[in-house]
JSON list of C-alpha atoms in Angstrom, two decimals:
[
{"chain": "A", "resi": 1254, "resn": "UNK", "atom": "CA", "xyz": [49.49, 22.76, 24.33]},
{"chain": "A", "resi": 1255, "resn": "UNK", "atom": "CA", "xyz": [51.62, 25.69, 23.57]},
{"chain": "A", "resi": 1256, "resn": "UNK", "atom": "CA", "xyz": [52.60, 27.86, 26.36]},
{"chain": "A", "resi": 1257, "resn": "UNK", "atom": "CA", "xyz": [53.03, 31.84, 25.38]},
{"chain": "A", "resi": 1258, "resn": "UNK", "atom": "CA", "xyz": [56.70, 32.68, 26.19]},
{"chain": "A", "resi": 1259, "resn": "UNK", "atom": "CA", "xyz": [55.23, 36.33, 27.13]},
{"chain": "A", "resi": 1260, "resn": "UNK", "atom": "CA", "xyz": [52.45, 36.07, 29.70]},
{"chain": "A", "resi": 1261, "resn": "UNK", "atom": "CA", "xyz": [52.93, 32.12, 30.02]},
{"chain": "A", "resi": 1262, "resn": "UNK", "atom": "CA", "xyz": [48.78, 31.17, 29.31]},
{"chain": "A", "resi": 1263, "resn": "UNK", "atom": "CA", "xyz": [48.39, 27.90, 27.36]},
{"chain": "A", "resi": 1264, "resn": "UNK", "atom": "CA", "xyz": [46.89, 27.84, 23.81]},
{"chain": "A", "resi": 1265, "resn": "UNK", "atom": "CA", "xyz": [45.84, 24.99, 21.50]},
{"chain": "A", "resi": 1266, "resn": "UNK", "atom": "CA", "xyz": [49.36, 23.98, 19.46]},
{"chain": "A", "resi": 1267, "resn": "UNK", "atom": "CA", "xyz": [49.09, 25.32, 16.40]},
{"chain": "A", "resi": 1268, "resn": "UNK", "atom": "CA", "xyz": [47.75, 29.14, 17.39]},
{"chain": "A", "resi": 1269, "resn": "UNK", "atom": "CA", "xyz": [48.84, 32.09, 15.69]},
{"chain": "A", "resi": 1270, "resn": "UNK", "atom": "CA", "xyz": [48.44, 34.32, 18.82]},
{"chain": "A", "resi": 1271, "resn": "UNK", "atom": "CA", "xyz": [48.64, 34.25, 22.22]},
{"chain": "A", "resi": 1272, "resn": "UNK", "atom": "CA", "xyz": [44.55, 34.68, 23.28]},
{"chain": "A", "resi": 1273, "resn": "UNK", "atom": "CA", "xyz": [45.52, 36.69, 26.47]},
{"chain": "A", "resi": 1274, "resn": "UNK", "atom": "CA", "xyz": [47.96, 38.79, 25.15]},
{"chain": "A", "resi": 1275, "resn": "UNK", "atom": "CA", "xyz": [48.21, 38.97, 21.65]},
{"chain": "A", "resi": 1276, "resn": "UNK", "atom": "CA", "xyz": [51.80, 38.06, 21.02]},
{"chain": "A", "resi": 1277, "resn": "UNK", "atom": "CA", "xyz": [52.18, 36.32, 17.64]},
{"chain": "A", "resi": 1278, "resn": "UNK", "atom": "CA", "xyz": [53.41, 32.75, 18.01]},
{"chain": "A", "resi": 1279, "resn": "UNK", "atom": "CA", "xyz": [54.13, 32.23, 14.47]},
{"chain": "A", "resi": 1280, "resn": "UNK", "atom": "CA", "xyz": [58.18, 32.25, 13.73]},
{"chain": "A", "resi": 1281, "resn": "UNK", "atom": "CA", "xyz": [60.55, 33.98, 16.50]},
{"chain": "A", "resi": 1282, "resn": "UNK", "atom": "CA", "xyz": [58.61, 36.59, 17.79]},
{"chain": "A", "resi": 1283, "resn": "UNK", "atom": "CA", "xyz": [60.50, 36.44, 21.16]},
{"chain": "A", "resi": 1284, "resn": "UNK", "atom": "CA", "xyz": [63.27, 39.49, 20.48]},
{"chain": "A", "resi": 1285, "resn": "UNK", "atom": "CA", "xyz": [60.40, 41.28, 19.54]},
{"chain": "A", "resi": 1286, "resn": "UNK", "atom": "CA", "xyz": [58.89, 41.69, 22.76]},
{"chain": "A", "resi": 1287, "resn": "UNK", "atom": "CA", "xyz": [59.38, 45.20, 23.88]},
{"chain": "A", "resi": 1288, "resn": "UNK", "atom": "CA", "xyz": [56.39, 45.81, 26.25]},
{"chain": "A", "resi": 1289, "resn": "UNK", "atom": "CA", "xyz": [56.41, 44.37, 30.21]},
{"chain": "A", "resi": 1290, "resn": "UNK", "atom": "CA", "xyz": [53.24, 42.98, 31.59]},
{"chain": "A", "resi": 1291, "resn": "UNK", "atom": "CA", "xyz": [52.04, 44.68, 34.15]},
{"chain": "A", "resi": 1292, "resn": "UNK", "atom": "CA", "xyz": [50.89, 43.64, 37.49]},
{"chain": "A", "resi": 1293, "resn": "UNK", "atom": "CA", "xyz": [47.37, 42.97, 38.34]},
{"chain": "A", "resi": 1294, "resn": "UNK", "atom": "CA", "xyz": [45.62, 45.69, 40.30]},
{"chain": "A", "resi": 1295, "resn": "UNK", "atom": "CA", "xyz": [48.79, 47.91, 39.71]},
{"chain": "A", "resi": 1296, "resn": "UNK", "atom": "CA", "xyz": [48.10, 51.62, 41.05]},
{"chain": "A", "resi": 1297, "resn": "UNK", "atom": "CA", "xyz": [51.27, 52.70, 39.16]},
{"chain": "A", "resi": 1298, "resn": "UNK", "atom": "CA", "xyz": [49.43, 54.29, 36.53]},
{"chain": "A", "resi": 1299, "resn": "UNK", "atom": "CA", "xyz": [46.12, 56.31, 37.27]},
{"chain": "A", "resi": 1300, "resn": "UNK", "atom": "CA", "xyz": [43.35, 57.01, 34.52]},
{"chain": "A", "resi": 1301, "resn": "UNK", "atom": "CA", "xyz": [42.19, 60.55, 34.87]},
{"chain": "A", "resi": 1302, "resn": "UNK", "atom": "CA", "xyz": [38.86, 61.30, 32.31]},
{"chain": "A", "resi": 1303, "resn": "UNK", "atom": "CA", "xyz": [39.08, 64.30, 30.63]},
{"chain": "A", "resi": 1304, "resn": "UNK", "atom": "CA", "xyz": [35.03, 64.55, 30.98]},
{"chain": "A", "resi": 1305, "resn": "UNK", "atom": "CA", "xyz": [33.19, 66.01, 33.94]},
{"chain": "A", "resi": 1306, "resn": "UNK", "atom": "CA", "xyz": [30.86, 64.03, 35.48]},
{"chain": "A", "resi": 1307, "resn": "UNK", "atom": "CA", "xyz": [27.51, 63.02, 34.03]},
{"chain": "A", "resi": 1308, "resn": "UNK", "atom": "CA", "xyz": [25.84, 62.34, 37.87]},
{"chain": "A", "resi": 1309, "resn": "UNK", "atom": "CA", "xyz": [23.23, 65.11, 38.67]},
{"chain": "A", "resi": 1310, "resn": "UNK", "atom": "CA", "xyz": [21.66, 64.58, 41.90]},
{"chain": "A", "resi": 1311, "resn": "UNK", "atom": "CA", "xyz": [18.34, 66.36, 42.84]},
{"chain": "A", "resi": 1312, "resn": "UNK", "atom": "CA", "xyz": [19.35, 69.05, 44.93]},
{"chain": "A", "resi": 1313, "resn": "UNK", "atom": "CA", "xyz": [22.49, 70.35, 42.13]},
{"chain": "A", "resi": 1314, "resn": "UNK", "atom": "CA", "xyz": [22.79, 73.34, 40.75]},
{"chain": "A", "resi": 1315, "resn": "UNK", "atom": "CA", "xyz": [23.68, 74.42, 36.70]},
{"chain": "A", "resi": 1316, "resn": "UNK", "atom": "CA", "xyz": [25.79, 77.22, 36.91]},
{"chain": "A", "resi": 1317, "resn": "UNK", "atom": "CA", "xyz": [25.41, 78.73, 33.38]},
{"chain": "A", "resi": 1318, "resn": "UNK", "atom": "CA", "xyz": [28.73, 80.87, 32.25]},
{"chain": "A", "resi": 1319, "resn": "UNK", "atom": "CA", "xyz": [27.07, 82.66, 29.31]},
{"chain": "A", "resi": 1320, "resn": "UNK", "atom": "CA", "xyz": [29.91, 84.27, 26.97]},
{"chain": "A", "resi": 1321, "resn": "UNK", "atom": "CA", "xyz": [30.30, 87.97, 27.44]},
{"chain": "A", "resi": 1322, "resn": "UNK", "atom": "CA", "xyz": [28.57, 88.05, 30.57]},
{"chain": "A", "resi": 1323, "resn": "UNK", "atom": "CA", "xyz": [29.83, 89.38, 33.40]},
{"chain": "A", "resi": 1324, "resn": "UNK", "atom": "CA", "xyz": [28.27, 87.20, 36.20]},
{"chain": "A", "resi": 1325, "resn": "UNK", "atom": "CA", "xyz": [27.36, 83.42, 35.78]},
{"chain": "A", "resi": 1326, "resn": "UNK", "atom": "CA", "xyz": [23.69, 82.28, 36.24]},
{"chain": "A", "resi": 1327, "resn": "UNK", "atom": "CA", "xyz": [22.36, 79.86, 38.88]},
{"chain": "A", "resi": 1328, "resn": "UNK", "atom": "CA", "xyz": [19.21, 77.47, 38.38]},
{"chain": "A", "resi": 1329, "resn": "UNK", "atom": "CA", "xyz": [17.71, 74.49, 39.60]},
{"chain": "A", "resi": 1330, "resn": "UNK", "atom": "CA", "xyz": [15.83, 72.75, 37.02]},
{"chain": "A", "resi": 1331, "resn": "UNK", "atom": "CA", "xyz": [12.95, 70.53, 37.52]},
{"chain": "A", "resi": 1332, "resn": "UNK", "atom": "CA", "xyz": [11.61, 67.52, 34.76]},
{"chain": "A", "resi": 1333, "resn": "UNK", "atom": "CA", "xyz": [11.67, 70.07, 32.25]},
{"chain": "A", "resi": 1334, "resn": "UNK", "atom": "CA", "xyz": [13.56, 73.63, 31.99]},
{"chain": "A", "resi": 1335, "resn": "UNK", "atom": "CA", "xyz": [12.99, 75.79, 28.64]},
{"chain": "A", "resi": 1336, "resn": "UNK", "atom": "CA", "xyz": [15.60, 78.10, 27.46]},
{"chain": "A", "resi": 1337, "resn": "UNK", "atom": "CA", "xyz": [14.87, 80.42, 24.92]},
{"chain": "A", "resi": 1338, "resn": "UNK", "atom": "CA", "xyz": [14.08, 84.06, 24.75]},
{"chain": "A", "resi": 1339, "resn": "UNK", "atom": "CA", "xyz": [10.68, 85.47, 26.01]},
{"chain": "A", "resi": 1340, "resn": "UNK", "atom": "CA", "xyz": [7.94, 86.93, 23.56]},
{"chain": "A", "resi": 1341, "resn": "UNK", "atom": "CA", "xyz": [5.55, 89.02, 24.93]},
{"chain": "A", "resi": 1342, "resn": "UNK", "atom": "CA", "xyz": [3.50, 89.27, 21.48]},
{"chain": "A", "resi": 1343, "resn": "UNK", "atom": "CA", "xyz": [3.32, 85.91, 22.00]},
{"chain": "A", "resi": 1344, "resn": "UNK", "atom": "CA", "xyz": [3.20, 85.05, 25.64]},
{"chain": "A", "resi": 1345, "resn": "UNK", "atom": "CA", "xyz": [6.49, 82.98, 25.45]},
{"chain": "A", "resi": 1346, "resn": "UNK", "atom": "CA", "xyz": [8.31, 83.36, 28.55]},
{"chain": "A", "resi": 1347, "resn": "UNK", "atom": "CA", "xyz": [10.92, 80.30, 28.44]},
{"chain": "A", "resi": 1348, "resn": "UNK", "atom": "CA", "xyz": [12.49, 79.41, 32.61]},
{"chain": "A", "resi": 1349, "resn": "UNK", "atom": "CA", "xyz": [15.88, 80.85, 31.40]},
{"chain": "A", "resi": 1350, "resn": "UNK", "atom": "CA", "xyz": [14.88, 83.85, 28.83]},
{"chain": "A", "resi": 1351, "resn": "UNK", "atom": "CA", "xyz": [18.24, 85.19, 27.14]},
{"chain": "A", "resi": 1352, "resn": "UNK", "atom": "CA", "xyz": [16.81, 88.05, 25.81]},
{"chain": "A", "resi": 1353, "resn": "UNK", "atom": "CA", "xyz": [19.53, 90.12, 28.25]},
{"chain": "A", "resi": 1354, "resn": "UNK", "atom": "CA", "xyz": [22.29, 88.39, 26.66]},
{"chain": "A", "resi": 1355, "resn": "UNK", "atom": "CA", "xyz": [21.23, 89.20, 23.08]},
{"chain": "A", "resi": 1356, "resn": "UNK", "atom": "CA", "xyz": [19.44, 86.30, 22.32]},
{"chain": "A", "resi": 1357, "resn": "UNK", "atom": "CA", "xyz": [17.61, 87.82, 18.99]},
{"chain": "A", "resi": 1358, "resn": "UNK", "atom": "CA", "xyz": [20.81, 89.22, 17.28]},
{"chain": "A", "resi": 1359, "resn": "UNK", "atom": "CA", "xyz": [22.21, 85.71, 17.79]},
{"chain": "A", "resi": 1360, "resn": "UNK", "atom": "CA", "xyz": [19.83, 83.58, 16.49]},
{"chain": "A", "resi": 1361, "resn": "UNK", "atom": "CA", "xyz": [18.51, 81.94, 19.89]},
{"chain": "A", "resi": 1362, "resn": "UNK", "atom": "CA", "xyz": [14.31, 80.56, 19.01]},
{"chain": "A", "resi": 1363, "resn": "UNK", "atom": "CA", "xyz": [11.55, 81.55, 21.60]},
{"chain": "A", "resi": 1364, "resn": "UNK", "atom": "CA", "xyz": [11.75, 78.42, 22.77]},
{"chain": "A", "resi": 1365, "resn": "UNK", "atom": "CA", "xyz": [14.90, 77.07, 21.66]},
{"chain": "A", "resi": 1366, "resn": "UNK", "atom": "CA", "xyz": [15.85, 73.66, 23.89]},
{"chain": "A", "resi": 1367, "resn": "UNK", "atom": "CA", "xyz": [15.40, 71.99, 27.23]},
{"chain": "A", "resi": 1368, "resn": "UNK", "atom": "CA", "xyz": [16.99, 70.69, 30.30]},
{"chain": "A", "resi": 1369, "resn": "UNK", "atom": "CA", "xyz": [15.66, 67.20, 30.87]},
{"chain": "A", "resi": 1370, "resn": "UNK", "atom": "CA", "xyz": [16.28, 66.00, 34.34]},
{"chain": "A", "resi": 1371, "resn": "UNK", "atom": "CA", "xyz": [16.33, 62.02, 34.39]},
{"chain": "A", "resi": 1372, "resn": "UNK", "atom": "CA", "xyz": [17.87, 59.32, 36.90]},
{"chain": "A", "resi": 1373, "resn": "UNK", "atom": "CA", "xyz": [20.62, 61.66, 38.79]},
{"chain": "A", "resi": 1374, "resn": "UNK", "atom": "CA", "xyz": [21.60, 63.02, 34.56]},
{"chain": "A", "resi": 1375, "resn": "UNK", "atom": "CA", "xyz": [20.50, 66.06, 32.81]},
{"chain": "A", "resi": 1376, "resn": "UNK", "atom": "CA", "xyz": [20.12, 65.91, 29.14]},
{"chain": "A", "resi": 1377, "resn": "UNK", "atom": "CA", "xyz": [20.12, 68.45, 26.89]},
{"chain": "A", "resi": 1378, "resn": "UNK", "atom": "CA", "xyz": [17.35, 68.79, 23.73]},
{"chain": "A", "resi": 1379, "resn": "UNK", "atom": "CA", "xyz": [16.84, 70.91, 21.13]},
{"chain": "A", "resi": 1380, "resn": "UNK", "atom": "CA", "xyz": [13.27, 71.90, 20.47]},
{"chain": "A", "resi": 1381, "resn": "UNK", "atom": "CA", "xyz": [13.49, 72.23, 16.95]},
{"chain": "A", "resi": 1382, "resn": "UNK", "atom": "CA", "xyz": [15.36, 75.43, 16.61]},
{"chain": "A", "resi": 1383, "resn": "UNK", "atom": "CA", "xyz": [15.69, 77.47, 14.04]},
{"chain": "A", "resi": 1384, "resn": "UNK", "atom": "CA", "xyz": [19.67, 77.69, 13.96]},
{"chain": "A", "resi": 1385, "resn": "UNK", "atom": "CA", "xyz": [20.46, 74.75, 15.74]},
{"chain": "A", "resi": 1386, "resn": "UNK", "atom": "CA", "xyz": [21.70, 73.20, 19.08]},
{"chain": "A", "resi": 1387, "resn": "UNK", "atom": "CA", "xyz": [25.47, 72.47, 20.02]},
{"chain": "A", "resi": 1388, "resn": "UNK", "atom": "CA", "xyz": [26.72, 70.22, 22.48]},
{"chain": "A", "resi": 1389, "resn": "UNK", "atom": "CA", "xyz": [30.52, 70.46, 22.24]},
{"chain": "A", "resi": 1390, "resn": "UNK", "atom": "CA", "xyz": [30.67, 71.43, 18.78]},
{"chain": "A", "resi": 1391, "resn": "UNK", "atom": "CA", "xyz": [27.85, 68.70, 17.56]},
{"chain": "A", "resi": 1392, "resn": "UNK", "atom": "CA", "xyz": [24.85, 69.80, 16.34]},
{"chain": "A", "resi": 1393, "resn": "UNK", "atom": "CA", "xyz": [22.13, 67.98, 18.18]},
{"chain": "A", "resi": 1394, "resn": "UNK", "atom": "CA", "xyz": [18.95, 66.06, 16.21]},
{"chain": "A", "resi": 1395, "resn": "UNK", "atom": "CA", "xyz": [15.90, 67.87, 17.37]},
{"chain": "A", "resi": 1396, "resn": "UNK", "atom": "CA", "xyz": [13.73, 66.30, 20.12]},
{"chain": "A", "resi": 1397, "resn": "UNK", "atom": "CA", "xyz": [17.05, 63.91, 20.99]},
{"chain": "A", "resi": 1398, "resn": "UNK", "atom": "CA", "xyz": [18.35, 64.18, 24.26]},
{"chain": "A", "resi": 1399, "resn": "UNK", "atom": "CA", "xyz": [22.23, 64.16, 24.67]},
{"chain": "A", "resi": 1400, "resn": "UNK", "atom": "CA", "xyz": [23.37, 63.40, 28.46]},
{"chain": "A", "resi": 1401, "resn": "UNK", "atom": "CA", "xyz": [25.60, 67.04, 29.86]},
{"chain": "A", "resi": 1402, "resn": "UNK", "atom": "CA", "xyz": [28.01, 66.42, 31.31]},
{"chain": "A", "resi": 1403, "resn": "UNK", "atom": "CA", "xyz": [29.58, 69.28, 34.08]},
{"chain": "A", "resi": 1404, "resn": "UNK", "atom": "CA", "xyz": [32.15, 71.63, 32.16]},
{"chain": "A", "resi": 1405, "resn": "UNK", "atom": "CA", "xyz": [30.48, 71.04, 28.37]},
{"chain": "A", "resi": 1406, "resn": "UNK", "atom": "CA", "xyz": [29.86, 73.66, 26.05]},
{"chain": "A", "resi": 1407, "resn": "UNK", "atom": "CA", "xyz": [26.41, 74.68, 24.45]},
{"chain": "A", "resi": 1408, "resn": "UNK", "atom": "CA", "xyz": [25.67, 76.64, 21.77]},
{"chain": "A", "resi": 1409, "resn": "UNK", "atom": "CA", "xyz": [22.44, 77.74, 21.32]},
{"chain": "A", "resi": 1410, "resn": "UNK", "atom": "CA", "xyz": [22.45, 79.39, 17.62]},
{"chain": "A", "resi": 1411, "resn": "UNK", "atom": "CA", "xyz": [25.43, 81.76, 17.93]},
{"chain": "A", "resi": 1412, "resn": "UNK", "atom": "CA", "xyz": [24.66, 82.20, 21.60]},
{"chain": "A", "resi": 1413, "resn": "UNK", "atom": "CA", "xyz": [27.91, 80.11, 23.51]},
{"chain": "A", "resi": 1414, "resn": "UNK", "atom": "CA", "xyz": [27.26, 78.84, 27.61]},
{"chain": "A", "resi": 1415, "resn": "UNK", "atom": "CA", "xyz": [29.48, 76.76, 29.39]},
{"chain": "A", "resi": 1416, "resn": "UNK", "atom": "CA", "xyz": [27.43, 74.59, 31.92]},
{"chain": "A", "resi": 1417, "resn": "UNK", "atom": "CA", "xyz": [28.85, 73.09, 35.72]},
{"chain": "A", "resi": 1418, "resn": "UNK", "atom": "CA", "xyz": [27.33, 71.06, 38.28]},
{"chain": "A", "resi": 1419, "resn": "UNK", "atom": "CA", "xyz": [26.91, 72.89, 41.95]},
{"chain": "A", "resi": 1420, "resn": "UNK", "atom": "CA", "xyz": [26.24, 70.54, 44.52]}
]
């Protein structure tokens, strides 16, 4: 057995590399260890994410910041909320119509993509749009849903909302 002069585990004489923490054991690699282990459990260095959360319980809130507007929107949506822009020559009426927000002049469909509540997540689908879905700069496959996330940016055509979870 060959003991790792690093983090001391025991290999099989001949490895190449330590199996717990990669130090090569071929040749001197001793003076070459610049990097201390670190403690087990050790709180001296914290992991923040630089993602909202994903968890959407049934009783949040979307607060849609739609770009340009003055005042944010507030909804609660079920299995399924629509967003688009309504058609009365049709009889489209999406839950969040964007008509006010000049959905037309930026390319936003009738019935452009969904909210899809699942197990405390929200995804986000397009329908099939005519200019396209946008879920922090990626253009979404139709009929796919992507999990939101609180703080991520949609664009729906040329149409830009920032979404956040309200408890």
């Amino acid at each position: 057995m060959v003991k790792c002069p690093y983090c001391q585990s025991e290999m099989m004489e001949g490895a190449l590399f330590c199996e717990e923490c990669g130090l090569s054991l071929w040749g001197d690699s001793q003076g070459e260890v610049s990097t201390r282990k670190l403690e087990e459990g050790s709180n001296e260095f914290s992991v923040k994410s630089g993602w909202g959360t994903a968890t959407f319980q049934q009783m949040n809130q979307v607060i849609i910041h739609i770009r340009d507007a003055p005042d944010p929107l507030t909804v609660r949506p079920g299995d399924e909320f629509l967003i688009g822009r309504q058609d009365a020559a049709s009889g489209i009426a999406p839950d969040l119509d964007l008509t006010p927000y000049g959905a037309l002049e930026r390319g936003v469909s009738r019935v452009h993509a969904a909210l899809r509540r699942g197990d405390d997540v929200l995804s986000l689908v397009d329908l099939d749009s005519a200019n396209g879905t946008y879920l922090n700069g990626q253009r979404l496959a139709a009929h796919q849903p992507r999990l939101l996330r609180d703080g991520d940016e949609i664009r729906l055509g040329k149409l830009v909302l920032h979404i956040y979870f309200k408890q």
